[in-house]
PDB file of C-alpha atoms in Angstrom:
ATOM      1  CA  THR A   1    -177.051-246.233-119.061  1.00  0.00           C
ATOM      2  CA  ARG A   2    -180.500-246.078-120.646  1.00  0.00           C
ATOM      3  CA  CYS A   3    -182.041-248.859-122.707  1.00  0.00           C
ATOM      4  CA  LEU A   4    -183.452-247.310-125.890  1.00  0.00           C
ATOM      5  CA  VAL A   5    -184.297-248.643-129.339  1.00  0.00           C
ATOM      6  CA  GLY A   6    -181.355-247.807-131.617  1.00  0.00           C
ATOM      7  CA  SER A   7    -178.864-247.773-128.763  1.00  0.00           C
ATOM      8  CA  VAL A   8    -176.367-250.389-127.636  1.00  0.00           C
ATOM      9  CA  ARG A   9    -176.266-251.338-123.985  1.00  0.00           C
ATOM     10  CA  CYS A  10    -173.784-253.724-122.416  1.00  0.00           C
ATOM     11  CA  VAL A  11    -174.888-255.722-119.372  1.00  0.00           C
ATOM     12  CA  GLN A  12    -172.137-257.647-117.596  1.00  0.00           C
ATOM     13  CA  GLU A  13    -173.181-260.744-115.694  1.00  0.00           C
ATOM     14  CA  THR A  14    -171.307-263.603-114.002  1.00  0.00           C
ATOM     15  CA  ASP A  15    -173.459-266.400-115.337  1.00  0.00           C
ATOM     16  CA  HIS A  16    -171.203-269.140-113.981  1.00  0.00           C
ATOM     17  CA  GLN A  17    -171.522-267.764-110.459  1.00  0.00           C
ATOM     18  CA  ARG A  18    -175.241-267.027-110.779  1.00  0.00           C
ATOM     19  CA  CYS A  19    -176.010-270.599-111.907  1.00  0.00           C
ATOM     20  CA  LYS A  20    -173.636-272.310-109.500  1.00  0.00           C
ATOM     21  CA  GLY A  21    -174.854-275.764-108.563  1.00  0.00           C
ATOM     22  CA  ASN A  22    -176.688-276.177-111.894  1.00  0.00           C
ATOM     23  CA  LYS A  23    -179.314-273.586-110.917  1.00  0.00           C
ATOM     24  CA  PHE A  24    -179.869-272.516-114.514  1.00  0.00           C
ATOM     25  CA  ASP A  25    -183.368-271.279-113.718  1.00  0.00           C
ATOM     26  CA  GLU A  26    -181.601-268.251-112.201  1.00  0.00           C
ATOM     27  CA  ILE A  27    -181.184-267.014-115.778  1.00  0.00           C
ATOM     28  CA  THR A  28    -184.799-265.854-115.562  1.00  0.00           C
ATOM     29  CA  GLU A  29    -183.503-263.061-113.324  1.00  0.00           C
ATOM     30  CA  LEU A  30    -181.592-261.756-116.349  1.00  0.00           C
ATOM     31  CA  LEU A  31    -184.795-261.610-118.370  1.00  0.00           C
ATOM     32  CA  LYS A  32    -186.307-259.327-115.747  1.00  0.00           C
ATOM     33  CA  LYS A  33    -183.441-256.881-116.364  1.00  0.00           C
ATOM     34  CA  TRP A  34    -183.930-257.137-120.131  1.00  0.00           C
ATOM     35  CA  LYS A  35    -187.733-256.974-120.092  1.00  0.00           C
ATOM     36  CA  LEU A  36    -187.832-253.306-121.104  1.00  0.00           C
ATOM     37  CA  ALA A  37    -185.437-253.896-123.996  1.00  0.00           C
ATOM     38  CA  LEU A  38    -187.346-256.989-125.174  1.00  0.00           C
ATOM     39  CA  THR A  39    -190.615-255.047-125.063  1.00  0.00           C
ATOM     40  CA  LEU A  40    -189.168-252.138-127.032  1.00  0.00           C
ATOM     41  CA  PHE A  41    -187.493-254.379-129.599  1.00  0.00           C
ATOM     42  CA  GLY A  42    -190.670-256.363-130.225  1.00  0.00           C
ATOM     43  CA  TYR A  43    -190.834-259.059-132.901  1.00  0.00           C
ATOM     44  CA  TYR A  44    -191.821-259.464-136.545  1.00  0.00           C
ATOM     45  CA  ARG A  45    -195.437-260.203-137.435  1.00  0.00           C
ATOM     46  CA  SER A  46    -197.202-260.058-140.785  1.00  0.00           C
ATOM     47  CA  GLY A  47    -200.931-259.806-141.439  1.00  0.00           C
ATOM     48  CA  VAL A  48    -203.596-257.229-140.682  1.00  0.00           C
ATOM     49  CA  LEU A  49    -201.660-255.635-137.800  1.00  0.00           C
ATOM     50  CA  PRO A  50    -198.011-256.075-138.834  1.00  0.00           C
ATOM     51  CA  LYS A  51    -195.120-255.509-136.467  1.00  0.00           C
ATOM     52  CA  LYS A  52    -191.410-254.969-137.025  1.00  0.00           C
ATOM     53  CA  GLN A  53    -188.574-256.045-134.794  1.00  0.00           C
ATOM     54  CA  THR A  54    -186.331-253.084-133.975  1.00  0.00           C
ATOM     55  CA  GLY A  55    -183.458-254.645-132.030  1.00  0.00           C
ATOM     56  CA  ILE A  56    -181.730-257.796-130.814  1.00  0.00           C
ATOM     57  CA  ILE A  57    -180.326-259.271-127.622  1.00  0.00           C
ATOM     58  CA  ARG A  58    -176.790-260.496-128.233  1.00  0.00           C
ATOM     59  CA  THR A  59    -175.062-262.633-125.631  1.00  0.00           C
ATOM     60  CA  ASN A  60    -171.320-262.976-125.537  1.00  0.00           C
ATOM     61  CA  CYS A  61    -169.402-265.222-123.157  1.00  0.00           C
ATOM     62  CA  LEU A  62    -165.685-264.775-122.624  1.00  0.00           C
ATOM     63  CA  ASP A  63    -164.905-268.490-122.709  1.00  0.00           C
ATOM     64  CA  CYS A  64    -168.022-270.565-123.347  1.00  0.00           C
ATOM     65  CA  LEU A  65    -170.343-270.711-126.345  1.00  0.00           C
ATOM     66  CA  ASP A  66    -172.411-273.338-124.473  1.00  0.00           C
ATOM     67  CA  ARG A  67    -173.557-270.923-121.760  1.00  0.00           C
ATOM     68  CA  THR A  68    -174.207-268.328-124.456  1.00  0.00           C
ATOM     69  CA  ASN A  69    -176.681-270.671-126.117  1.00  0.00           C
ATOM     70  CA  VAL A  70    -178.441-271.430-122.811  1.00  0.00           C
ATOM     71  CA  VAL A  71    -179.075-267.711-122.259  1.00  0.00           C
ATOM     72  CA  GLN A  72    -180.239-267.188-125.853  1.00  0.00           C
ATOM     73  CA  GLY A  73    -182.573-270.149-125.426  1.00  0.00           C
ATOM     74  CA  TYR A  74    -184.270-268.441-122.481  1.00  0.00           C
ATOM     75  CA  VAL A  75    -184.610-265.244-124.538  1.00  0.00           C
ATOM     76  CA  GLY A  76    -186.110-267.155-127.466  1.00  0.00           C
ATOM     77  CA  THR A  77    -188.581-268.914-125.160  1.00  0.00           C
ATOM     78  CA  TYR A  78    -189.670-265.600-123.637  1.00  0.00           C
ATOM     79  CA  ILE A  79    -190.327-264.142-127.097  1.00  0.00           C
ATOM     80  CA  ILE A  80    -192.316-267.106-128.389  1.00  0.00           C
ATOM     81  CA  LYS A  81    -194.488-266.938-125.266  1.00  0.00           C
ATOM     82  CA  CYS A  82    -195.223-263.297-126.118  1.00  0.00           C
ATOM     83  CA  GLN A  83    -195.995-264.200-129.729  1.00  0.00           C
ATOM     84  CA  LEU A  84    -198.371-266.990-128.738  1.00  0.00           C
ATOM     85  CA  ALA A  85    -200.128-264.748-126.228  1.00  0.00           C
ATOM     86  CA  ASP A  86    -200.510-262.157-128.983  1.00  0.00           C
ATOM     87  CA  LEU A  87    -202.298-264.812-131.048  1.00  0.00           C
ATOM     88  CA  ASN A  88    -204.383-266.004-128.074  1.00  0.00           C
ATOM     89  CA  LEU A  89    -202.626-269.368-128.169  1.00  0.00           C
ATOM     90  CA  LYS A  90    -201.432-271.427-125.216  1.00  0.00           C
ATOM     91  CA  TYR A  91    -197.760-272.188-124.573  1.00  0.00           C
ATOM     92  CA  SER A  92    -198.265-275.941-124.331  1.00  0.00           C
ATOM     93  CA  THR A  93    -195.914-278.633-123.049  1.00  0.00           C
ATOM     94  CA  SER A  94    -195.272-279.870-126.590  1.00  0.00           C
ATOM     95  CA  ILE A  95    -194.272-276.382-127.757  1.00  0.00           C
ATOM     96  CA  GLU A  96    -192.036-275.982-124.727  1.00  0.00           C
ATOM     97  CA  GLN A  97    -190.192-279.240-125.454  1.00  0.00           C
ATOM     98  CA  ALA A  98    -189.924-278.392-129.157  1.00  0.00           C
ATOM     99  CA  MET A  99    -188.308-275.071-128.245  1.00  0.00           C
ATOM    100  CA  LYS A 100    -185.871-276.761-125.868  1.00  0.00           C
ATOM    101  CA  ASN A 101    -184.882-279.325-128.506  1.00  0.00           C
ATOM    102  CA  LEU A 102    -184.512-276.585-131.111  1.00  0.00           C
ATOM    103  CA  TRP A 103    -182.071-274.598-128.977  1.00  0.00           C
ATOM    104  CA  ALA A 104    -180.203-277.704-127.813  1.00  0.00           C
ATOM    105  CA  ASP A 105    -179.719-278.820-131.438  1.00  0.00           C
ATOM    106  CA  ASN A 106    -178.581-275.301-132.317  1.00  0.00           C
ATOM    107  CA  ALA A 107    -175.957-275.487-129.557  1.00  0.00           C
ATOM    108  CA  ASP A 108    -174.725-278.870-130.770  1.00  0.00           C
ATOM    109  CA  TYR A 109    -174.372-277.810-134.411  1.00  0.00           C
ATOM    110  CA  ILE A 110    -172.528-274.584-133.584  1.00  0.00           C
ATOM    111  CA  SER A 111    -170.288-276.374-131.092  1.00  0.00           C
ATOM    112  CA  ILE A 112    -169.388-279.066-133.651  1.00  0.00           C
ATOM    113  CA  GLN A 113    -168.360-276.380-136.152  1.00  0.00           C
ATOM    114  CA  TYR A 114    -166.320-274.548-133.528  1.00  0.00           C
ATOM    115  CA  SER A 115    -164.807-277.340-131.434  1.00  0.00           C
ATOM    116  CA  ASP A 116    -165.596-280.635-133.225  1.00  0.00           C
ATOM    117  CA  THR A 117    -167.720-281.781-130.266  1.00  0.00           C
ATOM    118  CA  GLU A 118    -171.325-281.322-129.221  1.00  0.00           C
ATOM    119  CA  SER A 119    -172.309-278.751-126.613  1.00  0.00           C
ATOM    120  CA  VAL A 120    -171.273-279.830-123.120  1.00  0.00           C
ATOM    121  CA  ILE A 121    -174.495-278.607-121.509  1.00  0.00           C
ATOM    122  CA  SER A 122    -177.133-279.274-124.171  1.00  0.00           C
ATOM    123  CA  GLU A 123    -178.897-281.495-121.608  1.00  0.00           C
ATOM    124  CA  VAL A 124    -179.496-278.368-119.530  1.00  0.00           C
ATOM    125  CA  THR A 125    -181.330-276.811-122.456  1.00  0.00           C
ATOM    126  CA  ARG A 126    -183.352-279.961-123.172  1.00  0.00           C
ATOM    127  CA  LYS A 127    -184.277-280.889-119.598  1.00  0.00           C
ATOM    128  CA  GLY A 128    -183.601-277.742-117.560  1.00  0.00           C
ATOM    129  CA  ALA A 129    -180.957-279.504-115.453  1.00  0.00           C
ATOM    130  CA  GLU A 130    -177.850-281.637-115.822  1.00  0.00           C
ATOM    131  CA  GLY A 131    -178.171-285.169-114.407  1.00  0.00           C
ATOM    132  CA  PHE A 132    -175.532-287.845-113.940  1.00  0.00           C
ATOM    133  CA  SER A 133    -175.560-288.858-117.625  1.00  0.00           C
ATOM    134  CA  GLY A 134    -175.203-285.193-118.531  1.00  0.00           C
ATOM    135  CA  LYS A 135    -172.198-284.796-116.263  1.00  0.00           C
ATOM    136  CA  MET A 136    -170.540-287.856-117.841  1.00  0.00           C
ATOM    137  CA  PHE A 137    -171.251-286.501-121.306  1.00  0.00           C
ATOM    138  CA  HIS A 138    -169.853-283.130-120.173  1.00  0.00           C
ATOM    139  CA  LEU A 139    -166.642-284.875-119.075  1.00  0.00           C
ATOM    140  CA  LYS A 140    -166.398-286.776-122.358  1.00  0.00           C
ATOM    141  CA  CYS A 141    -166.806-283.621-124.477  1.00  0.00           C
ATOM    142  CA  THR A 142    -164.309-281.722-122.329  1.00  0.00           C
ATOM    143  CA  MET A 143    -161.697-284.445-122.807  1.00  0.00           C
ATOM    144  CA  ASN A 144    -162.338-284.527-126.554  1.00  0.00           C
ATOM    145  CA  ARG A 145    -161.977-280.756-126.761  1.00  0.00           C
ATOM    146  CA  PHE A 146    -158.728-280.901-124.789  1.00  0.00           C
ATOM    147  CA  PHE A 147    -157.328-283.551-127.145  1.00  0.00           C
ATOM    148  CA  LYS A 148    -158.424-281.752-130.314  1.00  0.00           C
ATOM    149  CA  ASN A 149    -157.078-278.452-129.015  1.00  0.00           C
ATOM    150  CA  LEU A 150    -153.679-280.038-128.470  1.00  0.00           C
ATOM    151  CA  PHE A 151    -153.370-282.063-131.680  1.00  0.00           C
ATOM    152  CA  ASP A 152    -155.922-280.911-134.259  1.00  0.00           C
ATOM    153  CA  ASP A 153    -156.559-277.227-133.690  1.00  0.00           C
ATOM    154  CA  ASP A 154    -153.134-276.062-134.863  1.00  0.00           C
ATOM    155  CA  PHE A 155    -153.780-277.216-138.428  1.00  0.00           C
ATOM    156  CA  ARG A 156    -157.190-275.537-138.464  1.00  0.00           C
ATOM    157  CA  GLN A 157    -155.769-272.272-137.142  1.00  0.00           C
ATOM    158  CA  LYS A 158    -152.955-272.308-139.721  1.00  0.00           C
ATOM    159  CA  SER A 159    -155.533-272.830-142.465  1.00  0.00           C
ATOM    160  CA  ILE A 160    -157.495-269.810-141.251  1.00  0.00           C
ATOM    161  CA  ASP A 161    -154.303-267.747-141.007  1.00  0.00           C
ATOM    162  CA  LEU A 162    -153.394-268.765-144.551  1.00  0.00           C
ATOM    163  CA  LEU A 163    -156.740-267.612-145.923  1.00  0.00           C
ATOM    164  CA  LEU A 164    -156.534-264.333-143.994  1.00  0.00           C
ATOM    165  CA  CYS A 165    -152.857-263.785-144.926  1.00  0.00           C
ATOM    166  CA  LYS A 166    -151.883-263.505-141.281  1.00  0.00           C
ATOM    167  CA  ASP A 167    -148.409-264.265-139.938  1.00  0.00           C
ATOM    168  CA  GLN A 168    -146.951-264.249-143.438  1.00  0.00           C
ATOM    169  CA  LYS A 169    -143.412-264.511-142.105  1.00  0.00           C
ATOM    170  CA  SER A 170    -143.993-268.112-141.051  1.00  0.00           C
ATOM    171  CA  LEU A 171    -145.929-268.964-144.208  1.00  0.00           C
ATOM    172  CA  PRO A 172    -144.314-269.379-147.641  1.00  0.00           C
ATOM    173  CA  PRO A 173    -145.577-267.016-150.350  1.00  0.00           C
ATOM    174  CA  THR A 174    -148.327-268.644-152.390  1.00  0.00           C
ATOM    175  CA  CYS A 175    -150.411-267.846-155.425  1.00  0.00           C
ATOM    176  CA  LEU A 176    -153.329-267.447-153.018  1.00  0.00           C
ATOM    177  CA  HIS A 177    -151.605-264.517-151.296  1.00  0.00           C
ATOM    178  CA  LYS A 178    -150.824-262.917-154.647  1.00  0.00           C
ATOM    179  CA  LYS A 179    -154.401-263.317-155.810  1.00  0.00           C
ATOM    180  CA  LEU A 180    -155.799-261.854-152.572  1.00  0.00           C
ATOM    181  CA  ASN A 181    -153.418-258.890-152.779  1.00  0.00           C
ATOM    182  CA  GLU A 182    -154.524-258.244-156.365  1.00  0.00           C
ATOM    183  CA  GLU A 183    -158.175-258.365-155.332  1.00  0.00           C
ATOM    184  CA  LEU A 184    -157.546-255.966-152.443  1.00  0.00           C
ATOM    185  CA  LYS A 185    -155.787-253.585-154.796  1.00  0.00           C
ATOM    186  CA  ASN A 186    -158.690-253.726-157.252  1.00  0.00           C
ATOM    187  CA  HIS A 187    -161.076-253.133-154.373  1.00  0.00           C
ATOM    188  CA  ASP A 188    -159.205-249.995-153.336  1.00  0.00           C
ATOM    189  CA  GLU A 189    -159.341-248.704-156.904  1.00  0.00           C
ATOM    190  CA  LEU A 190    -163.083-249.351-157.094  1.00  0.00           C
ATOM    191  CA  CYS A 191    -163.654-247.522-153.812  1.00  0.00           C
ATOM    192  CA  ALA A 192    -161.752-244.527-155.158  1.00  0.00           C
ATOM    193  CA  ALA A 193    -163.969-244.402-158.262  1.00  0.00           C
ATOM    194  CA  GLU A 194    -167.253-242.509-158.522  1.00  0.00           C
ATOM    195  CA  LYS A 195    -169.790-243.851-156.046  1.00  0.00           C
ATOM    196  CA  GLU A 196    -173.454-244.604-156.623  1.00  0.00           C
ATOM    197  CA  THR A 197    -176.047-245.206-153.943  1.00  0.00           C
ATOM    198  CA  LEU A 198    -177.774-248.580-154.115  1.00  0.00           C
ATOM    199  CA  THR A 199    -180.435-250.095-151.897  1.00  0.00           C
ATOM    200  CA  LEU A 200    -180.060-253.673-150.654  1.00  0.00           C
ATOM    201  CA  TYR A 201    -182.635-256.021-149.171  1.00  0.00           C
ATOM    202  CA  ILE A 202    -180.930-258.801-147.185  1.00  0.00           C
ATOM    203  CA  ALA A 203    -183.078-261.574-145.764  1.00  0.00           C
ATOM    204  CA  THR A 204    -182.566-265.032-144.301  1.00  0.00           C
ATOM    205  CA  TRP A 205    -185.031-267.865-143.774  1.00  0.00           C
ATOM    206  CA  ASN A 206    -184.722-271.323-142.215  1.00  0.00           C
ATOM    207  CA  LEU A 207    -186.883-273.586-144.377  1.00  0.00           C
ATOM    208  CA  GLY A 208    -186.521-276.744-142.335  1.00  0.00           C
ATOM    209  CA  GLY A 209    -185.941-278.771-145.507  1.00  0.00           C
ATOM    210  CA  GLU A 210    -189.278-277.814-147.102  1.00  0.00           C
ATOM    211  CA  ARG A 211    -189.699-277.617-150.871  1.00  0.00           C
ATOM    212  CA  PRO A 212    -190.398-274.284-152.625  1.00  0.00           C
ATOM    213  CA  SER A 213    -194.044-273.251-152.623  1.00  0.00           C
ATOM    214  CA  GLU A 214    -195.921-269.985-153.076  1.00  0.00           C
ATOM    215  CA  GLU A 215    -198.141-271.022-150.149  1.00  0.00           C
ATOM    216  CA  TYR A 216    -195.480-269.694-147.750  1.00  0.00           C
ATOM    217  CA  LYS A 217    -196.522-266.057-148.455  1.00  0.00           C
ATOM    218  CA  ILE A 218    -193.012-265.189-149.530  1.00  0.00           C
ATOM    219  CA  GLU A 219    -194.272-261.773-150.664  1.00  0.00           C
ATOM    220  CA  ASP A 220    -194.830-260.704-147.041  1.00  0.00           C
ATOM    221  CA  TRP A 221    -191.234-261.669-146.279  1.00  0.00           C
ATOM    222  CA  LEU A 222    -189.585-260.051-149.306  1.00  0.00           C
ATOM    223  CA  PHE A 223    -191.600-256.856-149.683  1.00  0.00           C
ATOM    224  CA  GLY A 224    -191.676-255.105-146.337  1.00  0.00           C
ATOM    225  CA  TYR A 225    -191.177-251.648-147.816  1.00  0.00           C
ATOM    226  CA  GLU A 226    -193.020-249.420-150.283  1.00  0.00           C
ATOM    227  CA  THR A 227    -190.137-249.230-152.774  1.00  0.00           C
ATOM    228  CA  LEU A 228    -188.297-252.159-154.304  1.00  0.00           C
ATOM    229  CA  PRO A 229    -184.544-252.426-153.632  1.00  0.00           C
ATOM    230  CA  ASP A 230    -181.898-252.459-156.329  1.00  0.00           C
ATOM    231  CA  ILE A 231    -180.468-255.756-155.120  1.00  0.00           C
ATOM    232  CA  PHE A 232    -181.965-258.710-153.228  1.00  0.00           C
ATOM    233  CA  ILE A 233    -179.573-260.914-151.223  1.00  0.00           C
ATOM    234  CA  ILE A 234    -181.497-263.965-150.042  1.00  0.00           C
ATOM    235  CA  ALA A 235    -180.024-266.628-147.755  1.00  0.00           C
ATOM    236  CA  LEU A 236    -181.983-269.851-147.333  1.00  0.00           C
ATOM    237  CA  GLN A 237    -180.996-272.126-144.454  1.00  0.00           C
ATOM    238  CA  GLU A 238    -181.814-275.854-144.470  1.00  0.00           C
ATOM    239  CA  PHE A 239    -183.239-275.560-147.979  1.00  0.00           C
ATOM    240  CA  ILE A 240    -182.728-279.332-148.223  1.00  0.00           C
ATOM    241  CA  PRO A 241    -183.410-281.950-145.523  1.00  0.00           C
ATOM    242  CA  LEU A 242    -180.238-282.446-143.477  1.00  0.00           C
ATOM    243  CA  ASN A 243    -179.613-286.191-143.211  1.00  0.00           C
ATOM    244  CA  PRO A 244    -176.777-288.668-143.928  1.00  0.00           C
ATOM    245  CA  ILE A 245    -177.831-289.012-147.584  1.00  0.00           C
ATOM    246  CA  THR A 246    -177.843-285.284-148.384  1.00  0.00           C
ATOM    247  CA  ALA A 247    -174.609-284.894-146.420  1.00  0.00           C
ATOM    248  CA  ILE A 248    -172.987-287.124-149.057  1.00  0.00           C
ATOM    249  CA  THR A 249    -174.894-286.129-152.206  1.00  0.00           C
ATOM    250  CA  GLY A 250    -175.462-282.456-151.414  1.00  0.00           C
ATOM    251  CA  PRO A 251    -178.368-280.402-152.829  1.00  0.00           C
ATOM    252  CA  SER A 252    -179.885-281.435-156.154  1.00  0.00           C
ATOM    253  CA  ASN A 253    -179.782-279.098-159.144  1.00  0.00           C
ATOM    254  CA  GLU A 254    -183.561-279.425-159.354  1.00  0.00           C
ATOM    255  CA  ARG A 255    -184.062-278.053-155.817  1.00  0.00           C
ATOM    256  CA  ILE A 256    -181.683-275.138-156.529  1.00  0.00           C
ATOM    257  CA  GLU A 257    -183.391-274.265-159.821  1.00  0.00           C
ATOM    258  CA  ASP A 258    -186.851-274.461-158.222  1.00  0.00           C
ATOM    259  CA  TRP A 259    -185.928-271.873-155.571  1.00  0.00           C
ATOM    260  CA  GLU A 260    -184.171-269.635-158.123  1.00  0.00           C
ATOM    261  CA  THR A 261    -187.195-269.701-160.438  1.00  0.00           C
ATOM    262  CA  LEU A 262    -189.712-269.114-157.635  1.00  0.00           C
ATOM    263  CA  MET A 263    -187.879-266.140-156.114  1.00  0.00           C
ATOM    264  CA  LEU A 264    -187.309-264.440-159.468  1.00  0.00           C
ATOM    265  CA  ARG A 265    -190.928-264.990-160.505  1.00  0.00           C
ATOM    266  CA  ILE A 266    -192.300-263.526-157.269  1.00  0.00           C
ATOM    267  CA  ILE A 267    -190.053-260.448-157.514  1.00  0.00           C
ATOM    268  CA  GLN A 268    -190.933-259.786-161.146  1.00  0.00           C
ATOM    269  CA  LYS A 269    -194.625-260.297-160.350  1.00  0.00           C
ATOM    270  CA  LYS A 270    -194.344-257.564-157.724  1.00  0.00           C
ATOM    271  CA  VAL A 271    -192.799-255.249-160.306  1.00  0.00           C
ATOM    272  CA  GLU A 272    -195.781-255.779-162.597  1.00  0.00           C
ATOM    273  CA  GLU A 273    -198.262-255.256-159.752  1.00  0.00           C
ATOM    274  CA  LEU A 274    -196.657-251.896-158.979  1.00  0.00           C
ATOM    275  CA  LYS A 275    -196.749-251.064-162.710  1.00  0.00           C
ATOM    276  CA  LEU A 276    -193.039-250.383-162.751  1.00  0.00           C
ATOM    277  CA  ALA A 277    -192.125-252.607-165.683  1.00  0.00           C
ATOM    278  CA  GLU A 278    -193.622-250.322-168.354  1.00  0.00           C
ATOM    279  CA  ASP A 279    -192.895-246.946-166.750  1.00  0.00           C
ATOM    280  CA  LYS A 280    -189.228-247.495-165.900  1.00  0.00           C
ATOM    281  CA  LYS A 281    -188.513-250.746-167.755  1.00  0.00           C
ATOM    282  CA  ILE A 282    -187.446-252.445-164.538  1.00  0.00           C
ATOM    283  CA  THR A 283    -186.384-256.042-164.886  1.00  0.00           C
ATOM    284  CA  TYR A 284    -184.749-258.207-162.234  1.00  0.00           C
ATOM    285  CA  VAL A 285    -182.259-260.914-163.157  1.00  0.00           C
ATOM    286  CA  GLN A 286    -180.356-263.498-161.176  1.00  0.00           C
ATOM    287  CA  VAL A 287    -176.749-262.492-160.628  1.00  0.00           C
ATOM    288  CA  GLU A 288    -175.526-265.489-158.647  1.00  0.00           C
ATOM    289  CA  GLY A 289    -176.737-268.511-156.745  1.00  0.00           C
ATOM    290  CA  LYS A 290    -174.449-270.608-154.561  1.00  0.00           C
ATOM    291  CA  ALA A 291    -175.314-273.692-152.525  1.00  0.00           C
ATOM    292  CA  MET A 292    -173.208-275.245-149.764  1.00  0.00           C
ATOM    293  CA  MET A 293    -174.842-278.217-148.076  1.00  0.00           C
ATOM    294  CA  GLY A 294    -177.989-276.841-146.410  1.00  0.00           C
ATOM    295  CA  LEU A 295    -177.220-273.172-147.148  1.00  0.00           C
ATOM    296  CA  PHE A 296    -178.230-271.411-150.354  1.00  0.00           C
ATOM    297  CA  VAL A 297    -177.428-267.771-151.147  1.00  0.00           C
ATOM    298  CA  LEU A 298    -179.193-266.066-154.041  1.00  0.00           C
ATOM    299  CA  ILE A 299    -178.452-262.605-155.445  1.00  0.00           C
ATOM    300  CA  ILE A 300    -181.055-260.933-157.665  1.00  0.00           C
ATOM    301  CA  ALA A 301    -180.528-257.419-159.016  1.00  0.00           C
ATOM    302  CA  LYS A 302    -182.005-254.905-161.423  1.00  0.00           C
ATOM    303  CA  LYS A 303    -180.752-255.600-164.937  1.00  0.00           C
ATOM    304  CA  GLU A 304    -179.570-252.001-165.377  1.00  0.00           C
ATOM    305  CA  PHE A 305    -176.790-252.526-162.820  1.00  0.00           C
ATOM    306  CA  LEU A 306    -175.213-255.458-164.604  1.00  0.00           C
ATOM    307  CA  PRO A 307    -172.084-254.771-166.712  1.00  0.00           C
TER     308      PRO A 307
END
């Protein structure tokens, strides 16, 4: 198979065998195989000489999300080294440790959502190896996962099946099923109706808990194309600081309104700069904004498409 931008290539590796004996540095051999793809895909950069990323490396493990994260961490580190070199900056020890902590935290958060425990090998990501304390922690997490899989996972799976209307023979009919069936029927009818082509701009940004500010050059992030889309779908991650207090209280209405106002103002300002407001009477309005803990999704569309 050839590795080309726009194509999909599957590379099968036995990571567990390759890294036997905690030799996780062997993952660098994978990067050598992917170097051509990583070079072709590139990475995003704004400014005088902008760049666009044209592809991704996706890792999939048959039985372990922890090893998946370790591999992705190596890929992320390789890319940031390229970015820093592009800016004539040094990949310092502090940056290296920050990257390791970032990917280790990412593994823990995803693992907690998936298995109710932290990643069993996050110490490998943080320190590059798994010491005695790491092995004990690995054992503890494995035992917790075994227990939760036996006693807790069944309820979670049944909840997912209920929402997806799977295995309806073992589940009593509910108003939820009826409502979902009605929505699916309406969806089929809408699909059968006359179609109209719309352009969407979908973007996501991890804010790290920072407050809204026009100093972030949001225009470079939102307006990467010559024409404006019909609909903006904007997902903001960590738009509030994630700590025990916000975990209980959730996001404030003030923070939500600040981001809604800022995004809408920047989009409408772009319309006026392009002199589209008078010629075509283009106005953008907020359709919906939903916040769930540290995630905020905002939909902004041209007013002409609203009912």
